[in-house]
PDB file of C-alpha atoms in Angstrom:
ATOM      1  CA  MET A 209     -17.518   0.312 -41.019  1.00  0.00           C
ATOM      2  CA  GLU A 210     -17.695  -3.155 -42.372  1.00  0.00           C
ATOM      3  CA  PHE A 211     -19.730  -6.207 -41.447  1.00  0.00           C
ATOM      4  CA  ARG A 212     -16.617  -7.845 -39.978  1.00  0.00           C
ATOM      5  CA  ASP A 213     -16.311  -5.083 -37.406  1.00  0.00           C
ATOM      6  CA  PHE A 214     -19.504  -6.329 -35.760  1.00  0.00           C
ATOM      7  CA  HIS A 215     -19.100 -10.043 -36.461  1.00  0.00           C
ATOM      8  CA  PRO A 216     -15.468 -11.113 -36.138  1.00  0.00           C
ATOM      9  CA  THR A 217     -14.490 -14.211 -38.087  1.00  0.00           C
ATOM     10  CA  THR A 218     -12.461 -15.661 -35.241  1.00  0.00           C
ATOM     11  CA  ALA A 219     -14.083 -16.703 -31.976  1.00  0.00           C
ATOM     12  CA  PRO A 220     -12.588 -15.636 -28.659  1.00  0.00           C
ATOM     13  CA  ALA A 221     -10.416 -18.299 -27.012  1.00  0.00           C
ATOM     14  CA  SER A 222     -12.956 -18.839 -24.212  1.00  0.00           C
ATOM     15  CA  ARG A 223     -15.629 -19.788 -26.746  1.00  0.00           C
ATOM     16  CA  ALA A 224     -13.453 -21.720 -29.153  1.00  0.00           C
ATOM     17  CA  ARG A 225     -14.678 -25.231 -29.802  1.00  0.00           C
ATOM     18  CA  ARG A 226     -12.606 -28.310 -30.190  1.00  0.00           C
ATOM     19  CA  PRO A 227     -12.549 -29.353 -33.852  1.00  0.00           C
ATOM     20  CA  ALA A 228     -14.730 -32.365 -34.622  1.00  0.00           C
ATOM     21  CA  ALA A 229     -12.923 -35.639 -35.121  1.00  0.00           C
ATOM     22  CA  GLN A 230     -13.269 -36.677 -38.731  1.00  0.00           C
ATOM     23  CA  ALA A 231     -13.162 -40.209 -40.001  1.00  0.00           C
ATOM     24  CA  PRO A 232     -11.156 -41.045 -43.100  1.00  0.00           C
ATOM     25  CA  SER A 233     -13.023 -40.114 -46.278  1.00  0.00           C
ATOM     26  CA  GLY A 234     -16.032 -42.305 -46.978  1.00  0.00           C
ATOM     27  CA  GLU A 235     -15.609 -44.432 -43.855  1.00  0.00           C
ATOM     28  CA  ALA A 236     -18.216 -42.727 -41.644  1.00  0.00           C
ATOM     29  CA  HIS A 237     -20.854 -42.588 -44.388  1.00  0.00           C
ATOM     30  CA  GLY A 238     -20.618 -46.340 -44.960  1.00  0.00           C
ATOM     31  CA  LEU A 239     -21.266 -47.132 -41.293  1.00  0.00           C
ATOM     32  CA  TRP A 240     -24.827 -45.752 -41.301  1.00  0.00           C
ATOM     33  CA  ARG A 241     -27.727 -47.967 -42.303  1.00  0.00           C
ATOM     34  CA  THR A 242     -31.240 -46.708 -43.059  1.00  0.00           C
ATOM     35  CA  LEU A 243     -34.385 -48.752 -42.475  1.00  0.00           C
ATOM     36  CA  PRO A 244     -37.661 -47.452 -43.932  1.00  0.00           C
ATOM     37  CA  LEU A 245     -40.317 -46.943 -41.252  1.00  0.00           C
ATOM     38  CA  GLU A 246     -43.843 -45.646 -41.672  1.00  0.00           C
ATOM     39  CA  GLY A 247     -46.288 -44.443 -39.059  1.00  0.00           C
ATOM     40  CA  ALA A 248     -47.439 -41.499 -37.004  1.00  0.00           C
ATOM     41  CA  PHE A 249     -46.092 -41.336 -33.464  1.00  0.00           C
ATOM     42  CA  GLU A 250     -46.504 -39.038 -30.503  1.00  0.00           C
ATOM     43  CA  VAL A 251     -43.029 -38.776 -29.014  1.00  0.00           C
ATOM     44  CA  VAL A 252     -42.012 -37.418 -25.615  1.00  0.00           C
ATOM     45  CA  TYR A 253     -38.405 -36.395 -26.209  1.00  0.00           C
ATOM     46  CA  GLU A 254     -35.636 -35.033 -23.991  1.00  0.00           C
ATOM     47  CA  ASP A 255     -33.534 -32.491 -25.862  1.00  0.00           C
ATOM     48  CA  ALA A 256     -29.823 -31.790 -25.353  1.00  0.00           C
ATOM     49  CA  ARG A 257     -30.579 -29.246 -22.611  1.00  0.00           C
ATOM     50  CA  GLY A 258     -32.737 -31.713 -20.671  1.00  0.00           C
ATOM     51  CA  ALA A 259     -36.086 -30.111 -21.569  1.00  0.00           C
ATOM     52  CA  TRP A 260     -38.888 -32.539 -22.375  1.00  0.00           C
ATOM     53  CA  THR A 261     -41.077 -31.828 -25.390  1.00  0.00           C
ATOM     54  CA  THR A 262     -43.960 -33.661 -27.023  1.00  0.00           C
ATOM     55  CA  ARG A 263     -43.901 -33.976 -30.793  1.00  0.00           C
ATOM     56  CA  ILE A 264     -46.110 -35.690 -33.323  1.00  0.00           C
ATOM     57  CA  LEU A 265     -43.868 -37.238 -35.927  1.00  0.00           C
ATOM     58  CA  ASP A 266     -44.771 -38.768 -39.285  1.00  0.00           C
ATOM     59  CA  ALA A 267     -41.954 -41.316 -39.331  1.00  0.00           C
ATOM     60  CA  ARG A 268     -40.026 -42.031 -42.520  1.00  0.00           C
ATOM     61  CA  GLU A 269     -36.910 -43.919 -41.443  1.00  0.00           C
ATOM     62  CA  LEU A 270     -34.780 -45.360 -38.713  1.00  0.00           C
ATOM     63  CA  LYS A 271     -31.085 -44.553 -39.117  1.00  0.00           C
ATOM     64  CA  LEU A 272     -28.632 -46.896 -37.415  1.00  0.00           C
ATOM     65  CA  GLY A 273     -25.128 -45.570 -36.987  1.00  0.00           C
ATOM     66  CA  PRO A 274     -22.040 -45.800 -34.857  1.00  0.00           C
ATOM     67  CA  GLY A 275     -23.067 -45.038 -31.290  1.00  0.00           C
ATOM     68  CA  ARG A 276     -26.583 -43.751 -32.005  1.00  0.00           C
ATOM     69  CA  THR A 277     -29.870 -44.437 -33.703  1.00  0.00           C
ATOM     70  CA  LEU A 278     -32.148 -41.742 -35.112  1.00  0.00           C
ATOM     71  CA  LEU A 279     -35.888 -41.818 -35.719  1.00  0.00           C
ATOM     72  CA  GLY A 280     -36.402 -39.577 -38.729  1.00  0.00           C
ATOM     73  CA  GLY A 281     -39.617 -38.006 -39.916  1.00  0.00           C
ATOM     74  CA  THR A 282     -41.668 -34.854 -40.354  1.00  0.00           C
ATOM     75  CA  ASP A 283     -42.672 -32.930 -37.237  1.00  0.00           C
ATOM     76  CA  ARG A 284     -46.332 -32.028 -37.754  1.00  0.00           C
ATOM     77  CA  ALA A 285     -46.161 -28.862 -35.646  1.00  0.00           C
ATOM     78  CA  HIS A 286     -43.382 -27.298 -37.713  1.00  0.00           C
ATOM     79  CA  GLY A 287     -43.565 -29.203 -40.990  1.00  0.00           C
ATOM     80  CA  LEU A 288     -39.828 -29.856 -40.833  1.00  0.00           C
ATOM     81  CA  TYR A 289     -37.765 -33.041 -40.946  1.00  0.00           C
ATOM     82  CA  ARG A 290     -36.456 -34.059 -37.525  1.00  0.00           C
ATOM     83  CA  GLY A 291     -33.967 -36.724 -36.568  1.00  0.00           C
ATOM     84  CA  LEU A 292     -34.656 -37.711 -32.960  1.00  0.00           C
ATOM     85  CA  ARG A 293     -32.093 -39.745 -31.059  1.00  0.00           C
ATOM     86  CA  ALA A 294     -33.730 -42.980 -29.946  1.00  0.00           C
ATOM     87  CA  ASP A 295     -31.923 -42.919 -26.588  1.00  0.00           C
ATOM     88  CA  ARG A 296     -33.593 -39.573 -25.775  1.00  0.00           C
ATOM     89  CA  ILE A 297     -37.141 -40.732 -26.540  1.00  0.00           C
ATOM     90  CA  ARG A 298     -38.860 -41.141 -23.161  1.00  0.00           C
ATOM     91  CA  ARG A 299     -42.265 -42.285 -24.394  1.00  0.00           C
ATOM     92  CA  LEU A 300     -43.595 -43.304 -27.791  1.00  0.00           C
ATOM     93  CA  THR A 301     -47.311 -43.581 -28.519  1.00  0.00           C
ATOM     94  CA  GLU A 302     -48.925 -44.768 -31.719  1.00  0.00           C
ATOM     95  CA  PRO A 303     -52.332 -43.034 -31.815  1.00  0.00           C
ATOM     96  CA  ALA A 304     -53.730 -45.378 -34.500  1.00  0.00           C
ATOM     97  CA  SER A 305     -53.429 -48.466 -32.298  1.00  0.00           C
ATOM     98  CA  GLY A 306     -53.151 -46.868 -28.871  1.00  0.00           C
ATOM     99  CA  THR A 307     -49.784 -48.570 -28.297  1.00  0.00           C
ATOM    100  CA  ARG A 308     -47.760 -46.766 -25.614  1.00  0.00           C
ATOM    101  CA  ILE A 309     -44.127 -47.673 -24.971  1.00  0.00           C
ATOM    102  CA  GLU A 310     -41.865 -46.322 -22.246  1.00  0.00           C
ATOM    103  CA  THR A 311     -39.121 -48.961 -22.174  1.00  0.00           C
ATOM    104  CA  GLY A 312     -37.534 -50.913 -24.999  1.00  0.00           C
ATOM    105  CA  ILE A 313     -38.413 -48.190 -27.501  1.00  0.00           C
ATOM    106  CA  LEU A 314     -35.501 -48.910 -29.832  1.00  0.00           C
ATOM    107  CA  ASP A 315     -36.263 -52.640 -29.861  1.00  0.00           C
ATOM    108  CA  TRP A 316     -39.910 -51.916 -30.687  1.00  0.00           C
ATOM    109  CA  LEU A 317     -38.951 -49.534 -33.514  1.00  0.00           C
ATOM    110  CA  LEU A 318     -36.537 -52.093 -34.990  1.00  0.00           C
ATOM    111  CA  ALA A 319     -39.179 -54.838 -34.825  1.00  0.00           C
ATOM    112  CA  ARG A 320     -41.731 -52.527 -36.438  1.00  0.00           C
ATOM    113  CA  ALA A 321     -39.351 -51.634 -39.289  1.00  0.00           C
ATOM    114  CA  GLU A 322     -38.606 -55.338 -39.843  1.00  0.00           C
ATOM    115  CA  ALA A 323     -42.331 -56.224 -39.877  1.00  0.00           C
ATOM    116  CA  GLN A 324     -43.025 -53.466 -42.410  1.00  0.00           C
ATOM    117  CA  ARG A 325     -40.149 -54.701 -44.589  1.00  0.00           C
ATOM    118  CA  ARG A 326     -41.610 -58.211 -44.593  1.00  0.00           C
ATOM    119  CA  ALA A 327     -45.093 -56.882 -45.366  1.00  0.00           C
ATOM    120  CA  ARG A 328     -43.705 -55.027 -48.397  1.00  0.00           C
ATOM    121  CA  GLY A 329     -42.222 -58.304 -49.629  1.00  0.00           C
ATOM    122  CA  GLY A 330     -38.632 -57.316 -48.945  1.00  0.00           C
ATOM    123  CA  ARG A 331     -35.656 -59.627 -49.098  1.00  0.00           C
ATOM    124  CA  GLN A 332     -35.837 -62.328 -46.429  1.00  0.00           C
ATOM    125  CA  ARG A 333     -33.044 -62.553 -43.910  1.00  0.00           C
ATOM    126  CA  PRO A 334     -31.045 -65.815 -44.201  1.00  0.00           C
ATOM    127  CA  ARG A 335     -31.858 -68.297 -41.459  1.00  0.00           C
ATOM    128  CA  ALA A 336     -29.255 -69.972 -39.283  1.00  0.00           C
ATOM    129  CA  ALA A 337     -28.931 -73.714 -39.859  1.00  0.00           C
TER     130      ALA A 337
END
């Protein structure tokens, strides 16, 4: 007997998945923008199955892409990098300051990333005349 006898290479028709739509080469990669973000956050997150979990995340970046935004960082419980969809974050708490946010989480994260960029002496955004 061979390994393939137990693990067929083709999935049954009832479990077959629709192939993912692929953008032309290089186009999808160029649409994502990464903003550095630092801080430790306690995040109440709703996963794809609808289960709510609480995670403590050492944030590293905010990734802005077509149709979604990800908060990326290291999950302290598992020591692994996680990319959490901002639209699934139900509550965000910053233990250092005691700030607790339940609405407008994405706006707060974007403002925080912008403030950190300015504090680092990053390039100033051009002002409208």
